Coordinates of C-alpha atoms in Angstrom, one line a residue:
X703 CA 0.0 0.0 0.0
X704 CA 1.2 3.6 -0.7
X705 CA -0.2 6.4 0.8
X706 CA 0.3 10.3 0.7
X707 CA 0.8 11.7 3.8
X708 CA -0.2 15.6 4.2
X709 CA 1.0 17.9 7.5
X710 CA -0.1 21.3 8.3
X711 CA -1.1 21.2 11.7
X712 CA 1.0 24.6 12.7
X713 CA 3.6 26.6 10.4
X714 CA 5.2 23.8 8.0
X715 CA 3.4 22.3 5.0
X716 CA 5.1 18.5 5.3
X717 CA 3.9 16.1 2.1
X718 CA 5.4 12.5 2.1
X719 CA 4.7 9.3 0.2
X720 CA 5.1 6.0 2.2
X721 CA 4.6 2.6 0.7
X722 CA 4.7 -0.4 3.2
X723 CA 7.5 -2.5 1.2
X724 CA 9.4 0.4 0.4
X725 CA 9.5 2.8 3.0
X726 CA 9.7 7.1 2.5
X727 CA 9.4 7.4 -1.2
X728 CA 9.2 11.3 -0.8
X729 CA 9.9 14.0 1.7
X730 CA 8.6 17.4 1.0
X731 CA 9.0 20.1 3.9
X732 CA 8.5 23.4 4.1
X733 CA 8.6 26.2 7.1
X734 CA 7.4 28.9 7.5
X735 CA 10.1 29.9 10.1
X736 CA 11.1 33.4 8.4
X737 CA 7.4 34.4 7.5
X738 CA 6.5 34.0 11.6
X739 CA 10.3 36.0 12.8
X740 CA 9.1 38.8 13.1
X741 CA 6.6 38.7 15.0
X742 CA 8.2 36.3 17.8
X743 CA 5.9 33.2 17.2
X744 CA 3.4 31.8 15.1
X745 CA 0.3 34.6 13.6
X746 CA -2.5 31.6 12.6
X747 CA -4.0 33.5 9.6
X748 CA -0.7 33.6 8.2
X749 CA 0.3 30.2 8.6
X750 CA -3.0 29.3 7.0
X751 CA -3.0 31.5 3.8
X752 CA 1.0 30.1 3.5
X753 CA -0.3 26.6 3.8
X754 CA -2.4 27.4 0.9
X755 CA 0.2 28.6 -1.3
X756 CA 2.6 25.9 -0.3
X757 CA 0.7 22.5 -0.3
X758 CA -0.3 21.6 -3.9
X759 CA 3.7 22.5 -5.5
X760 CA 4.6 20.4 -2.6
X761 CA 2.6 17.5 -3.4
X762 CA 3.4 17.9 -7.1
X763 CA 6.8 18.0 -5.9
X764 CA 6.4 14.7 -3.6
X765 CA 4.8 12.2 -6.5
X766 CA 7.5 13.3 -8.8
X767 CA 10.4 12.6 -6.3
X768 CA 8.4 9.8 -5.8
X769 CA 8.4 8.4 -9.6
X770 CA 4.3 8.1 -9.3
X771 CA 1.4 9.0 -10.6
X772 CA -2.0 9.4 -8.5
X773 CA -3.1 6.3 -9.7
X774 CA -0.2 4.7 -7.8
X775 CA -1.4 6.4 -4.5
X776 CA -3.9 3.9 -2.3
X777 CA -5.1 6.2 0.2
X778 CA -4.7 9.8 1.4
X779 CA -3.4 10.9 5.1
X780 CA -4.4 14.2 6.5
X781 CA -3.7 15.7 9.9
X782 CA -7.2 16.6 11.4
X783 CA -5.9 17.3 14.8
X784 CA -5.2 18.6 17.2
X785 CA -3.3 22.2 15.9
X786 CA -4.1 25.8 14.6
X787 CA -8.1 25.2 13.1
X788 CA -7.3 27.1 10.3
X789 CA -4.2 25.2 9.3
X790 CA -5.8 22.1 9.5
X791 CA -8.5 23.2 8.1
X792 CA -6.2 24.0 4.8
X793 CA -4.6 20.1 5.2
X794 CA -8.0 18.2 5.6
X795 CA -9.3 20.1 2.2
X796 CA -7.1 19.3 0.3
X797 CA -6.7 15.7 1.3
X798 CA -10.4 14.6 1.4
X799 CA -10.6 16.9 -2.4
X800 CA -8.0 14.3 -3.8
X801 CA -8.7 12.0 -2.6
X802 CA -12.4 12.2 -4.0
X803 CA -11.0 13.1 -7.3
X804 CA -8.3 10.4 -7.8
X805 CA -11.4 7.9 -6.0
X806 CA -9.3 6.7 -2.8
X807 CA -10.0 6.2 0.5
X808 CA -9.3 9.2 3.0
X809 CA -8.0 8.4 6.6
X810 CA -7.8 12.0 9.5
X811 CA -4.6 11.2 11.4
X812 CA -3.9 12.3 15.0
X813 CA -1.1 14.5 15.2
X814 CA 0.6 13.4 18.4
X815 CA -0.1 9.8 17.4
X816 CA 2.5 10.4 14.0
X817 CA 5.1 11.7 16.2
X818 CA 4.7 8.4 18.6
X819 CA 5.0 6.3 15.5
X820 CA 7.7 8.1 13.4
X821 CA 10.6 6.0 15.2
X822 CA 8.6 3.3 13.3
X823 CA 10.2 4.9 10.3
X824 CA 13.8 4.1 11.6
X825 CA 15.5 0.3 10.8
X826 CA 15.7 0.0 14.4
X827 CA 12.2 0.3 15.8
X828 CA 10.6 -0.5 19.2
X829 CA 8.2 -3.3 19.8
X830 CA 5.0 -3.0 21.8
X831 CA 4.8 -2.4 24.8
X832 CA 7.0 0.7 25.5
X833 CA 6.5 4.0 27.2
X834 CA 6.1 7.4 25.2
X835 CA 8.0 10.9 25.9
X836 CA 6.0 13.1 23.5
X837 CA 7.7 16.6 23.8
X838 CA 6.4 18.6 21.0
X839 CA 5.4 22.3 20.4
X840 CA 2.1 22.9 23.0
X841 CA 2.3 19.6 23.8
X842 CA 4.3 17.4 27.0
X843 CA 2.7 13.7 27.3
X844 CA 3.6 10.0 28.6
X845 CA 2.0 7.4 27.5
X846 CA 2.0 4.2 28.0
X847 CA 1.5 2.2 24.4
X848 CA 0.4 -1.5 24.2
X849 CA 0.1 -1.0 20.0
X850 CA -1.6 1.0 17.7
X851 CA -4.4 3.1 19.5
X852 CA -3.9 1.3 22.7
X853 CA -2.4 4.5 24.6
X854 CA -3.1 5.0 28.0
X855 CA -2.2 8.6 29.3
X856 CA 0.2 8.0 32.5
X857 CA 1.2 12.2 32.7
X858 CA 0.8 15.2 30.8
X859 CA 1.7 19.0 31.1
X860 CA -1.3 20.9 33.3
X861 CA 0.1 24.8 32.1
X862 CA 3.2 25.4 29.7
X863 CA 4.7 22.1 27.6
X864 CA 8.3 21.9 27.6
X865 CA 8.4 23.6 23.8
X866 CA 6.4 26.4 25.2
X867 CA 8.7 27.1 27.7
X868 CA 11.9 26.8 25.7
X869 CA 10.4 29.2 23.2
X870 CA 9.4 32.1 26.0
X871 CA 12.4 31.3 27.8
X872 CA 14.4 31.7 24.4
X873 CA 12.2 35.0 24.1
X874 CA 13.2 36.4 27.7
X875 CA 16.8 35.8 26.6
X876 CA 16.6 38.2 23.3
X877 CA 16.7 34.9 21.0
X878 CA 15.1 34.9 17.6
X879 CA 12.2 32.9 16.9
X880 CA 12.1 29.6 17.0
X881 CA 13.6 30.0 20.3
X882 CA 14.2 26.7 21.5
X883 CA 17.1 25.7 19.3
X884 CA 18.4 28.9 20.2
X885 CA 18.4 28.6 23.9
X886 CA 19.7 24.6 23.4
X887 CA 22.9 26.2 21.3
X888 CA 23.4 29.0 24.0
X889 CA 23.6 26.5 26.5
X890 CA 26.1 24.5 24.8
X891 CA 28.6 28.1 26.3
X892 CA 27.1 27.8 29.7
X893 CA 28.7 27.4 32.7
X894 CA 27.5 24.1 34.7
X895 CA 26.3 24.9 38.2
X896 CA 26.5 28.5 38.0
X897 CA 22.9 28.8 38.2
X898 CA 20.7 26.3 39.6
X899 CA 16.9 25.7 38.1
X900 CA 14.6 24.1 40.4
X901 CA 13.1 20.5 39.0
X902 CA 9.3 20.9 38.9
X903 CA 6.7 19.0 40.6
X904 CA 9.8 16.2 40.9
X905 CA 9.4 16.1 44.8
X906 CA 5.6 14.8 44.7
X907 CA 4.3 12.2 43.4
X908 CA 2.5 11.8 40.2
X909 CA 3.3 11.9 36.1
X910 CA 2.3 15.2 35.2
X911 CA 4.4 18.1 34.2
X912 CA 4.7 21.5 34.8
X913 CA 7.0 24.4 33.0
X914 CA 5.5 27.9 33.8
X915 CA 7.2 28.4 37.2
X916 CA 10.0 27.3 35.8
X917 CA 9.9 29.7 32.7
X918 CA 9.1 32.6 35.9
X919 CA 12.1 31.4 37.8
X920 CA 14.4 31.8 34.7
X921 CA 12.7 35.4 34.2
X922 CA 13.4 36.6 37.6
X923 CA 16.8 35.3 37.2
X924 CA 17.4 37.3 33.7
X925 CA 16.2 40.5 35.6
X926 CA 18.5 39.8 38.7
X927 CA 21.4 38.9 37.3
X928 CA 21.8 41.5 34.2
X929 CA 22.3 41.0 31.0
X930 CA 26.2 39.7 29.4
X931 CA 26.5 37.3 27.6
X932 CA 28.4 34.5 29.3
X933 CA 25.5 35.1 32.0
X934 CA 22.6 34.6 29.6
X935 CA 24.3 31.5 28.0
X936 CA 24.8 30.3 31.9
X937 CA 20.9 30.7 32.6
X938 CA 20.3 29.0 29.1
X939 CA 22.6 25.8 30.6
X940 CA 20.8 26.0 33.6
X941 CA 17.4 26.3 32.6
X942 CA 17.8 23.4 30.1
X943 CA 19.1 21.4 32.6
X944 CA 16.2 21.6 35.1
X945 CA 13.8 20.9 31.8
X946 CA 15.7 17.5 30.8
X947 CA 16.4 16.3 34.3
X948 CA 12.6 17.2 35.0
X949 CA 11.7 14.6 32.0
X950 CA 13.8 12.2 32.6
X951 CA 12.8 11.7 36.4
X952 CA 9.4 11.2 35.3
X953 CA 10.4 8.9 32.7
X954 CA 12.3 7.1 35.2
X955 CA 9.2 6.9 37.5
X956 CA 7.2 6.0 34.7
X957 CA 9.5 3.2 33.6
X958 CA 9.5 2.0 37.7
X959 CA 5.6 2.5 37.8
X960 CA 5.1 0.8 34.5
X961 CA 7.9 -2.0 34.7
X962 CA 8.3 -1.9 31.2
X963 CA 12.1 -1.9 29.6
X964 CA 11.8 0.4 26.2
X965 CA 11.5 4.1 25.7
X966 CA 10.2 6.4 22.8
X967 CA 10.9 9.7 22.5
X968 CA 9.4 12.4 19.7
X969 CA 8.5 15.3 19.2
X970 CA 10.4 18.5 18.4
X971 CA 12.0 18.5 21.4
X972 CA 13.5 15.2 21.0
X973 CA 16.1 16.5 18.9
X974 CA 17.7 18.4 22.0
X975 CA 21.2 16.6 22.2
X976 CA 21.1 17.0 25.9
X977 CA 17.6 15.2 26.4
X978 CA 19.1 12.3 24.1
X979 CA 22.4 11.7 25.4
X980 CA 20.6 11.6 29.3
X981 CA 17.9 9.7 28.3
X982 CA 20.2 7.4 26.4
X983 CA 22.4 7.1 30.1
X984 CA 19.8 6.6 31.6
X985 CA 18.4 3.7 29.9
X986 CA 21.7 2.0 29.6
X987 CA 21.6 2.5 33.8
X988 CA 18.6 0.4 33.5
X989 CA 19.1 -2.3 30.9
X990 CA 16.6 -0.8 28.8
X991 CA 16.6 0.5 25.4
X992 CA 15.5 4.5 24.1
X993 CA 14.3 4.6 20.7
X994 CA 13.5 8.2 18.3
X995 CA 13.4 9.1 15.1
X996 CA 16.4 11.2 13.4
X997 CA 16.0 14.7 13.3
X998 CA 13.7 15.6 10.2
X999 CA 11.5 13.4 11.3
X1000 CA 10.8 14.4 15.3
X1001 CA 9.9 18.0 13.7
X1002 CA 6.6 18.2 12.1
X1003 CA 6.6 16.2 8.6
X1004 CA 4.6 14.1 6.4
X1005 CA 6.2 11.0 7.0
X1006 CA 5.0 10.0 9.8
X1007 CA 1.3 11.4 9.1
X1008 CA 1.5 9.2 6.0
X1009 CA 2.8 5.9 8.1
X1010 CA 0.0 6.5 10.9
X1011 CA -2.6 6.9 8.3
X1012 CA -1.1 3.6 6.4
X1013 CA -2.0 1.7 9.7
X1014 CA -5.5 2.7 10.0
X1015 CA -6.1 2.9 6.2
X1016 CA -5.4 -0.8 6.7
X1017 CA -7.6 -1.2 8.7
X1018 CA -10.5 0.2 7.7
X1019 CA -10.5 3.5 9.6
X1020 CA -11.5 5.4 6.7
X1021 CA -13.2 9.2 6.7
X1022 CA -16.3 10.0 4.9
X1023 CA -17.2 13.2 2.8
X1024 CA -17.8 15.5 5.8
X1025 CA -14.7 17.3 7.1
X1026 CA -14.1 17.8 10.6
X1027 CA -11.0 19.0 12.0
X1028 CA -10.1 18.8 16.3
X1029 CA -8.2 21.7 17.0
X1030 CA -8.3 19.7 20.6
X1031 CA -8.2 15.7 20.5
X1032 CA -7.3 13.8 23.1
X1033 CA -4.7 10.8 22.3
X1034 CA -6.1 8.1 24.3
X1035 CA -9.5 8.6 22.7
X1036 CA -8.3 6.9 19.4
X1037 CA -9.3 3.7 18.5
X1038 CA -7.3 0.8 18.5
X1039 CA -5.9 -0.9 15.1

């Protein structure tokens, strides 16, 4: 089966074609990084009317890296959730217009579920059971995940996600937009220990997360402490510090609470070398394995909207004519494959 996968859940337009004997055929990505800059984050009309522009040369684009036609396409992925209305709205369109036209089925794909599958994409992939980090854009989840649709929520973020808070902490430090892999590269020049970040909600128990104080307590500490910049690149260090050690204590507990053995991390944030390389320690601490897809892929893309909606376009989950779009969708209320 071959599928075209469509993402435009925020501000890139990500088109892919995945075929299940083949793998990625085609990887079409576009941000819309520069067009947002100026303003210091994402403006929602704009990333819709830019999505419009964007997705049909891109999906021209993907079937002719692809070698195909649209007669060689078996079904059509769209993200219908959750995201920016608007830009979803944009991606759903489109999808359910073609595939009417070219006569194919039509499957609405969870966002957060095509980031938990996209280390699926990778030769080395996890095998069900494992637990879930999901650490991307508005979003800071663990889940526990017994196969396809089978996710059971364990924690989640009750104020600011982990991106969130990267991106106004980045802001706070005079970064450009996208913060967050500014602040990870300023950190790289910190000084360890200089500053020192509390670890939130870490001395209770529970699973969920929670980065607003946090994003405060590095605020207060900008204003205090002036404004070098061997000092901001020290509060950068410390502030990514408390966020990784934060996530991987729960995952830790998690693991513990769970007794399972394998990790998955995605997301955006999952790129963070810091977050990997601790994680990865960690794991190798406790005979267990940490599994994520390279870097394209924990971004928003295509691919992994196109391999999530090959998995339910197998079986059966198909849409109908009307379009609906969930700007909020909860993960655990998918059902299973």
């Amino acid at each position: 089966m071959r599928v075209l996968g469509i993402e435009t859940s925020c501000d890139e337009t990500g088109i892919a074609i995945f075929d299940d004997r083949l793998g990625i055929l085609s990887h079409q990505l576009y941000s819309q990084v520069k067009l947002h800059a100026d303003y210091g984050g994402v403006v929602p009309e704009l990333a819709s009317r830019d999505h419009v522009r964007k997705i049909l040369p891109l999906i021209q684009a993907a079937l002719a890296e692809a070698g195909c036609g649209s007669d060689e396409i078996d079904g059509v992925a769209y993200t219908a959730g959750p995201g920016l209305v608007g830009a979803l709205l944009v991606g759903a369109t489109v999808g359910r217009s073609l595939a009417l036209a070219w006569n194919k089925p039509a499957v609405a794909v969870h966002h957060m579920e095509g980031h938990l599958l996209a280390p699926m994409l990778e030769e080395t992939a996890p095998e069900f059971p494992f637990l879930a980090l999901l650490v991307s854009g508005g979003h800071t989840l663990l889940v526990r995940v017994d196969g396809i649709g089978r996710y059971q929520i364990l924690g989640e973020s009750v104020d600011d996600a982990a991106g969130e808070a990267f991106d106004k902490t980045a802001k706070l430090l005079g970064l450009d937009y996208p913060g967050g892999v500014q602040l990870a590269r300023l950190a790289e020049s910190g000084t360890p220990g200089r500053f020192v970040f509390p670890r939130p909600m870490t001395d209770r128990p529970g699973l969920d997360f929670s980065f607003s104080g946090l994003k405060t307590f590095a605020a207060n500490t900008i204003h205090q402490q002036g404004d070098d910049a061997q000092t901001r690149a020290d509060i950068a260090h410390a502030f990514q510090s408390a966020v990784v050690d934060t996530l991987a204590i729960k995952c830790k507990r998690a693991l513990k609470q769970t007794g399972l053995n394998r990790l998955v991390m995605a997301g955006g944030v999952s790129a963070n070398r810091q977050l990997r390389a601790q994680l990865a320690e960690m794991m190798a601490e406790l005979r267990g394995q940490v599994f994520y897809p390279r870097p394209e892929y924990c971004t928003d893309n295509g691919a992994m909207i196109a391999y999530a909606g090959l998995q339910r376009l197998k079986a059966g989950q198909t849409v109908g004519l009307e379009l609906v779009v969930k700007p909020r969708w909860s993960l655990d209320s998918l059902p299973p494959v």
